[in-house]
């Protein structure tokens, strides 16, 4: 009963925040709306008894990735984007129509099919979302993806350092602009 | 009463389509990145919903990897964006239309 009410409240918060992300002109408002959406999704994870994933979502997604977004937005010091009615408004209407068709189609398919997937919740006594179970699986069955993920992060680190590295004897690009 | 799997997947589909609209409609490159994050979160929600309803933890472990890849992608994408801004002085996607420079 409480889970039902919580699901609808959090689901409403997620949908409204997501609509705010794509609606606001100022990118800082969009970033803050996305943080709200991420927190609400973490709440949904908690309702689904995935406690570890909810904590990781708050720490990594809302705590690191969104902070990175906000840093870059404030570094670039952008103003507001121009209003939707300006350039290419016909393309935007077409995009919304196509996305709505896609949504209606996928929604219909999932409602039809997912209902038949409703296997009864397997209660084997083992909790599904706690760190112990995740840790056991992560280091036995999913060991290779785990190591590959660390390589991906290493590649990202090297890539970012290469991209923003500036040699001290090199003239910066901005001084040669008119 | 626990909300059924259909509710969660329906919510995931809604979020995904809002992300699609954001990628197609917005012209600011950073907001496009944020819409991509919305889509990734929709997929994570679907993974965790299936994982809980079928009693299999593998879904939540995959969410782990999706978050790691999303973090790497955001870092590199924003670094590229900062470099493009230094040269073009704009991150309006319509104005970044030449490969030169």
PDB file of C-alpha atoms in Angstrom:
ATOM      1  CA  UNK A   1       0.000   0.000   0.000  1.00  0.00           C
ATOM      2  CA  UNK A   2       2.702   2.409   1.010  1.00  0.00           C
ATOM      3  CA  UNK A   3       4.854   1.111  -1.825  1.00  0.00           C
ATOM      4  CA  UNK A   4       2.106   1.828  -4.295  1.00  0.00           C
ATOM      5  CA  UNK A   5       1.671   5.408  -3.112  1.00  0.00           C
ATOM      6  CA  UNK A   6       5.434   5.952  -3.016  1.00  0.00           C
ATOM      7  CA  UNK A   7       5.782   4.562  -6.525  1.00  0.00           C
ATOM      8  CA  UNK A   8       3.262   7.015  -7.937  1.00  0.00           C
ATOM      9  CA  UNK A   9       4.700   9.970  -6.039  1.00  0.00           C
ATOM     10  CA  UNK A  10       8.279   9.207  -7.085  1.00  0.00           C
ATOM     11  CA  UNK A  11       7.201   8.310 -10.601  1.00  0.00           C
ATOM     12  CA  UNK A  12       5.447  11.663 -10.882  1.00  0.00           C
ATOM     13  CA  UNK A  13       8.533  13.459  -9.615  1.00  0.00           C
ATOM     14  CA  UNK A  14      10.726  11.686 -12.172  1.00  0.00           C
ATOM     15  CA  UNK A  15       8.452  12.450 -15.105  1.00  0.00           C
ATOM     16  CA  UNK A  16       7.972  16.099 -14.152  1.00  0.00           C
ATOM     17  CA  UNK A  17      11.720  16.581 -13.580  1.00  0.00           C
ATOM     18  CA  UNK A  18      12.495  14.938 -16.912  1.00  0.00           C
ATOM     19  CA  UNK A  19      10.088  17.278 -18.668  1.00  0.00           C
ATOM     20  CA  UNK A  20      11.743  20.202 -16.890  1.00  0.00           C
ATOM     21  CA  UNK A  21      15.157  19.037 -18.130  1.00  0.00           C
ATOM     22  CA  UNK A  22      14.109  19.354 -21.753  1.00  0.00           C
ATOM     23  CA  UNK A  23      11.985  22.461 -21.245  1.00  0.00           C
ATOM     24  CA  UNK A  24      14.137  25.027 -19.440  1.00  0.00           C
ATOM     25  CA  UNK A  25      16.216  27.475 -21.453  1.00  0.00           C
ATOM     26  CA  UNK A  26      18.900  27.951 -18.831  1.00  0.00           C
ATOM     27  CA  UNK A  27      21.202  24.900 -18.701  1.00  0.00           C
ATOM     28  CA  UNK A  28      21.683  25.229 -14.932  1.00  0.00           C
ATOM     29  CA  UNK A  29      17.944  24.764 -14.403  1.00  0.00           C
ATOM     30  CA  UNK A  30      18.061  21.681 -16.615  1.00  0.00           C
ATOM     31  CA  UNK A  31      20.968  20.283 -14.604  1.00  0.00           C
ATOM     32  CA  UNK A  32      19.151  20.830 -11.321  1.00  0.00           C
ATOM     33  CA  UNK A  33      16.016  19.200 -12.705  1.00  0.00           C
ATOM     34  CA  UNK A  34      18.127  16.224 -13.749  1.00  0.00           C
ATOM     35  CA  UNK A  35      19.557  15.947 -10.222  1.00  0.00           C
ATOM     36  CA  UNK A  36      15.982  15.808  -8.896  1.00  0.00           C
ATOM     37  CA  UNK A  37      15.143  13.100 -11.415  1.00  0.00           C
ATOM     38  CA  UNK A  38      18.204  11.076 -10.375  1.00  0.00           C
ATOM     39  CA  UNK A  39      17.278  11.274  -6.716  1.00  0.00           C
ATOM     40  CA  UNK A  40      13.727  10.155  -7.506  1.00  0.00           C
ATOM     41  CA  UNK A  41      15.070   7.217  -9.522  1.00  0.00           C
ATOM     42  CA  UNK A  42      17.216   6.299  -6.514  1.00  0.00           C
ATOM     43  CA  UNK A  43      14.029   6.333  -4.444  1.00  0.00           C
ATOM     44  CA  UNK A  44      12.428   3.977  -6.953  1.00  0.00           C
ATOM     45  CA  UNK A  45      15.428   1.677  -6.618  1.00  0.00           C
ATOM     46  CA  UNK A  46      14.865   1.602  -2.868  1.00  0.00           C
ATOM     47  CA  UNK A  47      11.217   0.632  -3.347  1.00  0.00           C
ATOM     48  CA  UNK A  48      12.500  -2.177  -5.576  1.00  0.00           C
ATOM     49  CA  UNK A  49      14.728  -3.328  -2.702  1.00  0.00           C
ATOM     50  CA  UNK A  50      17.914  -2.605  -4.670  1.00  0.00           C
ATOM     51  CA  UNK A  51      19.603  -0.779  -1.835  1.00  0.00           C
ATOM     52  CA  UNK A  52      23.166  -0.939  -3.047  1.00  0.00           C
ATOM     53  CA  UNK A  53      22.322   0.281  -6.533  1.00  0.00           C
ATOM     54  CA  UNK A  54      20.330   3.157  -5.029  1.00  0.00           C
ATOM     55  CA  UNK A  55      23.320   4.240  -2.941  1.00  0.00           C
ATOM     56  CA  UNK A  56      25.653   3.977  -5.950  1.00  0.00           C
ATOM     57  CA  UNK A  57      23.195   6.012  -8.022  1.00  0.00           C
ATOM     58  CA  UNK A  58      23.185   8.844  -5.500  1.00  0.00           C
ATOM     59  CA  UNK A  59      26.949   8.817  -4.987  1.00  0.00           C
ATOM     60  CA  UNK A  60      28.100   8.329  -8.580  1.00  0.00           C
ATOM     61  CA  UNK A  61      25.357   9.774 -10.757  1.00  0.00           C
ATOM     62  CA  UNK A  62      23.989  12.625  -8.684  1.00  0.00           C
ATOM     63  CA  UNK A  63      27.169  13.192  -6.758  1.00  0.00           C
ATOM     64  CA  UNK A  64      29.901  12.974  -9.382  1.00  0.00           C
ATOM     65  CA  UNK A  65      28.498  13.073 -12.905  1.00  0.00           C
ATOM     66  CA  UNK A  66      26.073  15.914 -12.255  1.00  0.00           C
ATOM     67  CA  UNK A  67      28.732  17.879 -10.392  1.00  0.00           C
ATOM     68  CA  UNK A  68      30.913  17.490 -13.482  1.00  0.00           C
ATOM     69  CA  UNK A  69      28.062  18.786 -15.629  1.00  0.00           C
ATOM     70  CA  UNK A  70      27.567  21.789 -13.381  1.00  0.00           C
ATOM     71  CA  UNK A  71      31.273  22.564 -13.356  1.00  0.00           C
ATOM     72  CA  UNK A  72      31.403  22.568 -17.152  1.00  0.00           C
ATOM     73  CA  UNK A  73      28.230  24.663 -17.465  1.00  0.00           C
ATOM     74  CA  UNK A  74      29.618  27.241 -15.080  1.00  0.00           C
ATOM     75  CA  UNK A  75      33.050  27.132 -16.736  1.00  0.00           C
ATOM     76  CA  UNK A  76      31.609  27.846 -20.172  1.00  0.00           C
ATOM     77  CA  UNK A  77      29.409  30.574 -18.674  1.00  0.00           C
ATOM     78  CA  UNK A  78      26.594  30.128 -21.145  1.00  0.00           C
ATOM     79  CA  UNK A  79      23.553  32.305 -21.319  1.00  0.00           C
ATOM     80  CA  UNK A  80      20.064  31.062 -22.027  1.00  0.00           C
ATOM     81  CA  UNK A  81      19.357  29.141 -25.167  1.00  0.00           C
ATOM     82  CA  UNK A  82      17.101  30.892 -27.646  1.00  0.00           C
ATOM     83  CA  UNK A  83      13.460  30.004 -27.543  1.00  0.00           C
ATOM     84  CA  UNK A  84      11.930  27.009 -29.219  1.00  0.00           C
ATOM     85  CA  UNK A  85       9.978  29.154 -31.682  1.00  0.00           C
ATOM     86  CA  UNK A  86      13.152  30.277 -33.415  1.00  0.00           C
ATOM     87  CA  UNK A  87      15.159  28.228 -35.811  1.00  0.00           C
ATOM     88  CA  UNK A  88      13.837  25.007 -37.296  1.00  0.00           C
ATOM     89  CA  UNK A  89      10.545  24.943 -35.409  1.00  0.00           C
ATOM     90  CA  UNK A  90       9.031  22.593 -37.967  1.00  0.00           C
ATOM     91  CA  UNK A  91      11.800  20.057 -37.318  1.00  0.00           C
ATOM     92  CA  UNK A  92      11.124  20.203 -33.602  1.00  0.00           C
ATOM     93  CA  UNK A  93       7.441  19.540 -34.095  1.00  0.00           C
ATOM     94  CA  UNK A  94       8.264  16.580 -36.320  1.00  0.00           C
ATOM     95  CA  UNK A  95      10.689  15.302 -33.685  1.00  0.00           C
ATOM     96  CA  UNK A  96       8.064  15.474 -30.955  1.00  0.00           C
ATOM     97  CA  UNK A  97       5.528  13.688 -33.159  1.00  0.00           C
ATOM     98  CA  UNK A  98       7.974  10.916 -34.034  1.00  0.00           C
ATOM     99  CA  UNK A  99       8.973  10.488 -30.409  1.00  0.00           C
ATOM    100  CA  UNK A 100       5.314  10.296 -29.375  1.00  0.00           C
ATOM    101  CA  UNK A 101       4.652   7.624 -31.997  1.00  0.00           C
ATOM    102  CA  UNK A 102       7.681   5.696 -30.808  1.00  0.00           C
ATOM    103  CA  UNK A 103       6.521   6.030 -27.226  1.00  0.00           C
ATOM    104  CA  UNK A 104       2.997   4.867 -27.996  1.00  0.00           C
ATOM    105  CA  UNK A 105       4.320   1.874 -29.920  1.00  0.00           C
ATOM    106  CA  UNK A 106       6.829   0.760 -27.284  1.00  0.00           C
ATOM    107  CA  UNK A 107       4.338   1.387 -24.482  1.00  0.00           C
ATOM    108  CA  UNK A 108       1.744  -0.780 -26.183  1.00  0.00           C
ATOM    109  CA  UNK A 109       4.242  -3.567 -26.778  1.00  0.00           C
ATOM    110  CA  UNK A 110       5.523  -3.539 -23.213  1.00  0.00           C
ATOM    111  CA  UNK A 111       2.037  -3.470 -21.698  1.00  0.00           C
ATOM    112  CA  UNK A 112       1.080  -6.449 -23.844  1.00  0.00           C
ATOM    113  CA  UNK A 113       4.210  -8.488 -23.256  1.00  0.00           C
ATOM    114  CA  UNK A 114       5.337  -7.608 -19.758  1.00  0.00           C
ATOM    115  CA  UNK A 115       2.078  -8.780 -18.282  1.00  0.00           C
ATOM    116  CA  UNK A 116       2.937 -12.308 -19.354  1.00  0.00           C
ATOM    117  CA  UNK A 117       6.385 -12.109 -17.753  1.00  0.00           C
ATOM    118  CA  UNK A 118       4.896 -11.711 -14.285  1.00  0.00           C
ATOM    119  CA  UNK A 119       6.698 -14.621 -12.715  1.00  0.00           C
ATOM    120  CA  UNK A 120       5.990 -14.775  -9.004  1.00  0.00           C
ATOM    121  CA  UNK A 121       8.727 -13.127  -7.007  1.00  0.00           C
ATOM    122  CA  UNK A 122      11.248 -15.846  -6.324  1.00  0.00           C
ATOM    123  CA  UNK A 123      11.732 -15.993  -2.592  1.00  0.00           C
ATOM    124  CA  UNK A 124      14.724 -18.223  -2.237  1.00  0.00           C
ATOM    125  CA  UNK A 125      15.566 -16.594   1.063  1.00  0.00           C
ATOM    126  CA  UNK A 126      18.536 -14.832  -0.498  1.00  0.00           C
ATOM    127  CA  UNK A 127      17.997 -11.079  -0.680  1.00  0.00           C
ATOM    128  CA  UNK A 128      18.539  -9.823  -4.194  1.00  0.00           C
ATOM    129  CA  UNK A 129      19.771  -6.292  -3.667  1.00  0.00           C
ATOM    130  CA  UNK A 130      22.154  -6.349  -0.767  1.00  0.00           C
ATOM    131  CA  UNK A 131      25.906  -5.680  -1.125  1.00  0.00           C
ATOM    132  CA  UNK A 132      26.897  -9.214  -0.152  1.00  0.00           C
ATOM    133  CA  UNK A 133      25.055 -10.836  -3.035  1.00  0.00           C
ATOM    134  CA  UNK A 134      26.234  -8.205  -5.486  1.00  0.00           C
ATOM    135  CA  UNK A 135      29.807  -8.531  -4.280  1.00  0.00           C
ATOM    136  CA  UNK A 136      29.790 -12.294  -4.611  1.00  0.00           C
ATOM    137  CA  UNK A 137      28.461 -12.156  -8.151  1.00  0.00           C
ATOM    138  CA  UNK A 138      30.699  -9.283  -9.148  1.00  0.00           C
ATOM    139  CA  UNK A 139      33.879 -11.115  -8.226  1.00  0.00           C
ATOM    140  CA  UNK A 140      32.959 -14.574  -9.450  1.00  0.00           C
ATOM    141  CA  UNK A 141      30.551 -14.617 -12.362  1.00  0.00           C
ATOM    142  CA  UNK A 142      31.138 -11.060 -13.599  1.00  0.00           C
ATOM    143  CA  UNK A 143      34.853 -10.794 -12.978  1.00  0.00           C
ATOM    144  CA  UNK A 144      35.786 -10.162 -16.606  1.00  0.00           C
ATOM    145  CA  UNK A 145      33.294  -7.296 -17.109  1.00  0.00           C
ATOM    146  CA  UNK A 146      34.528  -5.851 -13.840  1.00  0.00           C
ATOM    147  CA  UNK A 147      38.119  -5.752 -15.058  1.00  0.00           C
ATOM    148  CA  UNK A 148      37.038  -4.429 -18.446  1.00  0.00           C
ATOM    149  CA  UNK A 149      35.110  -1.645 -16.695  1.00  0.00           C
ATOM    150  CA  UNK A 150      38.284  -0.625 -14.889  1.00  0.00           C
ATOM    151  CA  UNK A 151      40.050  -0.502 -18.271  1.00  0.00           C
ATOM    152  CA  UNK A 152      37.248   1.685 -19.632  1.00  0.00           C
ATOM    153  CA  UNK A 153      37.715   4.109 -16.763  1.00  0.00           C
ATOM    154  CA  UNK A 154      41.459   4.130 -17.363  1.00  0.00           C
ATOM    155  CA  UNK A 155      40.887   4.896 -21.039  1.00  0.00           C
ATOM    156  CA  UNK A 156      38.514   7.726 -20.108  1.00  0.00           C
ATOM    157  CA  UNK A 157      41.080   9.158 -17.714  1.00  0.00           C
ATOM    158  CA  UNK A 158      43.841   9.078 -20.323  1.00  0.00           C
ATOM    159  CA  UNK A 159      41.501  10.556 -22.924  1.00  0.00           C
ATOM    160  CA  UNK A 160      40.433  13.449 -20.733  1.00  0.00           C
ATOM    161  CA  UNK A 161      43.984  14.304 -19.707  1.00  0.00           C
ATOM    162  CA  UNK A 162      45.114  14.207 -23.331  1.00  0.00           C
ATOM    163  CA  UNK A 163      42.241  16.424 -24.418  1.00  0.00           C
ATOM    164  CA  UNK A 164      42.703  19.170 -21.871  1.00  0.00           C
ATOM    165  CA  UNK A 165      46.440  19.045 -21.587  1.00  0.00           C
ATOM    166  CA  UNK A 166      48.151  22.196 -22.767  1.00  0.00           C
ATOM    167  CA  UNK A 167      51.884  22.369 -23.146  1.00  0.00           C
ATOM    168  CA  UNK A 168      53.360  25.380 -21.437  1.00  0.00           C
ATOM    169  CA  UNK A 169      55.403  26.450 -24.464  1.00  0.00           C
ATOM    170  CA  UNK A 170      52.365  26.413 -26.793  1.00  0.00           C
ATOM    171  CA  UNK A 171      50.435  29.581 -27.536  1.00  0.00           C
ATOM    172  CA  UNK A 172      46.780  29.166 -26.575  1.00  0.00           C
ATOM    173  CA  UNK A 173      44.184  29.220 -29.351  1.00  0.00           C
ATOM    174  CA  UNK A 174      42.192  32.062 -27.845  1.00  0.00           C
ATOM    175  CA  UNK A 175      44.968  34.596 -28.284  1.00  0.00           C
ATOM    176  CA  UNK A 176      44.918  34.163 -32.067  1.00  0.00           C
ATOM    177  CA  UNK A 177      41.141  34.827 -32.419  1.00  0.00           C
ATOM    178  CA  UNK A 178      39.987  38.217 -33.659  1.00  0.00           C
TER     179      UNK A 178
ATOM    180  CA  UNK B   1       0.277  -4.125  -2.742  1.00  0.00           C
ATOM    181  CA  UNK B   2       3.505  -3.900  -4.654  1.00  0.00           C
ATOM    182  CA  UNK B   3       3.337  -2.077  -7.979  1.00  0.00           C
ATOM    183  CA  UNK B   4       3.661  -4.641 -10.719  1.00  0.00           C
ATOM    184  CA  UNK B   5       6.468  -4.982 -13.226  1.00  0.00           C
ATOM    185  CA  UNK B   6       4.299  -3.369 -15.906  1.00  0.00           C
ATOM    186  CA  UNK B   7       4.191  -0.102 -13.981  1.00  0.00           C
ATOM    187  CA  UNK B   8       7.958   0.108 -13.725  1.00  0.00           C
ATOM    188  CA  UNK B   9       8.571  -0.739 -17.362  1.00  0.00           C
ATOM    189  CA  UNK B  10       5.917   1.757 -18.420  1.00  0.00           C
ATOM    190  CA  UNK B  11       7.657   4.449 -16.378  1.00  0.00           C
ATOM    191  CA  UNK B  12      10.979   3.450 -17.933  1.00  0.00           C
ATOM    192  CA  UNK B  13       9.486   3.801 -21.427  1.00  0.00           C
ATOM    193  CA  UNK B  14       8.104   7.247 -20.577  1.00  0.00           C
ATOM    194  CA  UNK B  15      11.504   8.409 -19.335  1.00  0.00           C
ATOM    195  CA  UNK B  16      13.237   7.011 -22.396  1.00  0.00           C
ATOM    196  CA  UNK B  17      10.939   8.827 -24.772  1.00  0.00           C
ATOM    197  CA  UNK B  18      11.336  12.101 -22.873  1.00  0.00           C
ATOM    198  CA  UNK B  19      15.083  11.626 -23.300  1.00  0.00           C
ATOM    199  CA  UNK B  20      14.627  11.060 -27.034  1.00  0.00           C
ATOM    200  CA  UNK B  21      12.618  14.265 -27.367  1.00  0.00           C
ATOM    201  CA  UNK B  22      15.340  16.105 -25.456  1.00  0.00           C
ATOM    202  CA  UNK B  23      18.096  14.847 -27.761  1.00  0.00           C
ATOM    203  CA  UNK B  24      16.154  15.745 -30.890  1.00  0.00           C
ATOM    204  CA  UNK B  25      14.734  19.102 -29.849  1.00  0.00           C
ATOM    205  CA  UNK B  26      17.415  20.845 -27.826  1.00  0.00           C
ATOM    206  CA  UNK B  27      20.279  22.681 -29.525  1.00  0.00           C
ATOM    207  CA  UNK B  28      22.571  23.074 -26.548  1.00  0.00           C
ATOM    208  CA  UNK B  29      25.141  20.272 -26.538  1.00  0.00           C
ATOM    209  CA  UNK B  30      25.222  19.990 -22.748  1.00  0.00           C
ATOM    210  CA  UNK B  31      21.447  19.551 -22.528  1.00  0.00           C
ATOM    211  CA  UNK B  32      21.728  16.858 -25.202  1.00  0.00           C
ATOM    212  CA  UNK B  33      24.209  15.063 -22.934  1.00  0.00           C
ATOM    213  CA  UNK B  34      21.770  15.368 -20.050  1.00  0.00           C
ATOM    214  CA  UNK B  35      18.990  13.861 -22.136  1.00  0.00           C
ATOM    215  CA  UNK B  36      21.287  10.934 -22.894  1.00  0.00           C
ATOM    216  CA  UNK B  37      21.753  10.504 -19.148  1.00  0.00           C
ATOM    217  CA  UNK B  38      17.959  10.437 -18.809  1.00  0.00           C
ATOM    218  CA  UNK B  39      17.771   7.611 -21.328  1.00  0.00           C
ATOM    219  CA  UNK B  40      20.490   5.676 -19.496  1.00  0.00           C
ATOM    220  CA  UNK B  41      18.564   6.071 -16.266  1.00  0.00           C
ATOM    221  CA  UNK B  42      15.427   4.759 -17.915  1.00  0.00           C
ATOM    222  CA  UNK B  43      17.371   1.658 -18.965  1.00  0.00           C
ATOM    223  CA  UNK B  44      18.773   1.279 -15.435  1.00  0.00           C
ATOM    224  CA  UNK B  45      15.264   1.427 -14.020  1.00  0.00           C
ATOM    225  CA  UNK B  46      14.144  -1.327 -16.395  1.00  0.00           C
ATOM    226  CA  UNK B  47      17.140  -3.474 -15.428  1.00  0.00           C
ATOM    227  CA  UNK B  48      16.513  -3.122 -11.709  1.00  0.00           C
ATOM    228  CA  UNK B  49      12.768  -3.716 -12.065  1.00  0.00           C
ATOM    229  CA  UNK B  50      13.356  -6.973 -13.927  1.00  0.00           C
ATOM    230  CA  UNK B  51      16.076  -7.959 -11.499  1.00  0.00           C
ATOM    231  CA  UNK B  52      13.763  -7.579  -8.510  1.00  0.00           C
ATOM    232  CA  UNK B  53      10.767  -9.239 -10.119  1.00  0.00           C
ATOM    233  CA  UNK B  54      12.684 -12.256 -11.381  1.00  0.00           C
ATOM    234  CA  UNK B  55      14.899 -12.624  -8.326  1.00  0.00           C
ATOM    235  CA  UNK B  56      18.124 -12.402 -10.343  1.00  0.00           C
ATOM    236  CA  UNK B  57      20.875 -10.060  -9.178  1.00  0.00           C
ATOM    237  CA  UNK B  58      22.553  -9.910 -12.592  1.00  0.00           C
ATOM    238  CA  UNK B  59      20.353  -6.981 -13.586  1.00  0.00           C
ATOM    239  CA  UNK B  60      21.680  -4.838 -10.775  1.00  0.00           C
ATOM    240  CA  UNK B  61      25.267  -5.757 -11.602  1.00  0.00           C
ATOM    241  CA  UNK B  62      24.666  -4.611 -15.144  1.00  0.00           C
ATOM    242  CA  UNK B  63      23.376  -1.310 -13.763  1.00  0.00           C
ATOM    243  CA  UNK B  64      26.781  -0.985 -12.105  1.00  0.00           C
ATOM    244  CA  UNK B  65      28.521  -1.272 -15.456  1.00  0.00           C
ATOM    245  CA  UNK B  66      26.087   1.078 -17.160  1.00  0.00           C
ATOM    246  CA  UNK B  67      26.929   3.712 -14.556  1.00  0.00           C
ATOM    247  CA  UNK B  68      30.659   3.201 -15.025  1.00  0.00           C
ATOM    248  CA  UNK B  69      30.357   3.565 -18.800  1.00  0.00           C
ATOM    249  CA  UNK B  70      28.088   6.604 -18.402  1.00  0.00           C
ATOM    250  CA  UNK B  71      30.647   8.278 -16.161  1.00  0.00           C
ATOM    251  CA  UNK B  72      33.446   7.626 -18.663  1.00  0.00           C
ATOM    252  CA  UNK B  73      31.318   8.876 -21.558  1.00  0.00           C
ATOM    253  CA  UNK B  74      30.315  12.071 -19.763  1.00  0.00           C
ATOM    254  CA  UNK B  75      33.906  12.843 -18.824  1.00  0.00           C
ATOM    255  CA  UNK B  76      35.257  12.458 -22.341  1.00  0.00           C
ATOM    256  CA  UNK B  77      32.261  14.134 -23.964  1.00  0.00           C
ATOM    257  CA  UNK B  78      32.523  17.193 -21.763  1.00  0.00           C
ATOM    258  CA  UNK B  79      36.283  17.417 -22.357  1.00  0.00           C
ATOM    259  CA  UNK B  80      35.661  17.397 -26.113  1.00  0.00           C
ATOM    260  CA  UNK B  81      32.938  20.006 -25.635  1.00  0.00           C
ATOM    261  CA  UNK B  82      35.237  22.315 -23.714  1.00  0.00           C
ATOM    262  CA  UNK B  83      37.802  22.063 -26.517  1.00  0.00           C
ATOM    263  CA  UNK B  84      35.167  22.796 -29.151  1.00  0.00           C
ATOM    264  CA  UNK B  85      34.027  25.802 -27.138  1.00  0.00           C
ATOM    265  CA  UNK B  86      37.576  27.136 -26.934  1.00  0.00           C
ATOM    266  CA  UNK B  87      37.794  27.138 -30.723  1.00  0.00           C
ATOM    267  CA  UNK B  88      34.263  27.927 -31.848  1.00  0.00           C
ATOM    268  CA  UNK B  89      33.093  30.069 -28.923  1.00  0.00           C
ATOM    269  CA  UNK B  90      29.701  28.381 -29.095  1.00  0.00           C
ATOM    270  CA  UNK B  91      28.189  25.034 -28.220  1.00  0.00           C
ATOM    271  CA  UNK B  92      25.034  25.542 -30.168  1.00  0.00           C
ATOM    272  CA  UNK B  93      24.872  22.319 -32.119  1.00  0.00           C
ATOM    273  CA  UNK B  94      23.656  24.014 -35.314  1.00  0.00           C
ATOM    274  CA  UNK B  95      26.724  26.239 -35.423  1.00  0.00           C
ATOM    275  CA  UNK B  96      29.283  23.456 -35.106  1.00  0.00           C
ATOM    276  CA  UNK B  97      28.888  22.345 -38.670  1.00  0.00           C
ATOM    277  CA  UNK B  98      32.371  22.222 -40.159  1.00  0.00           C
ATOM    278  CA  UNK B  99      35.082  19.671 -39.568  1.00  0.00           C
ATOM    279  CA  UNK B 100      37.842  22.209 -40.103  1.00  0.00           C
ATOM    280  CA  UNK B 101      39.902  23.331 -37.146  1.00  0.00           C
TER     281      UNK B 101
END
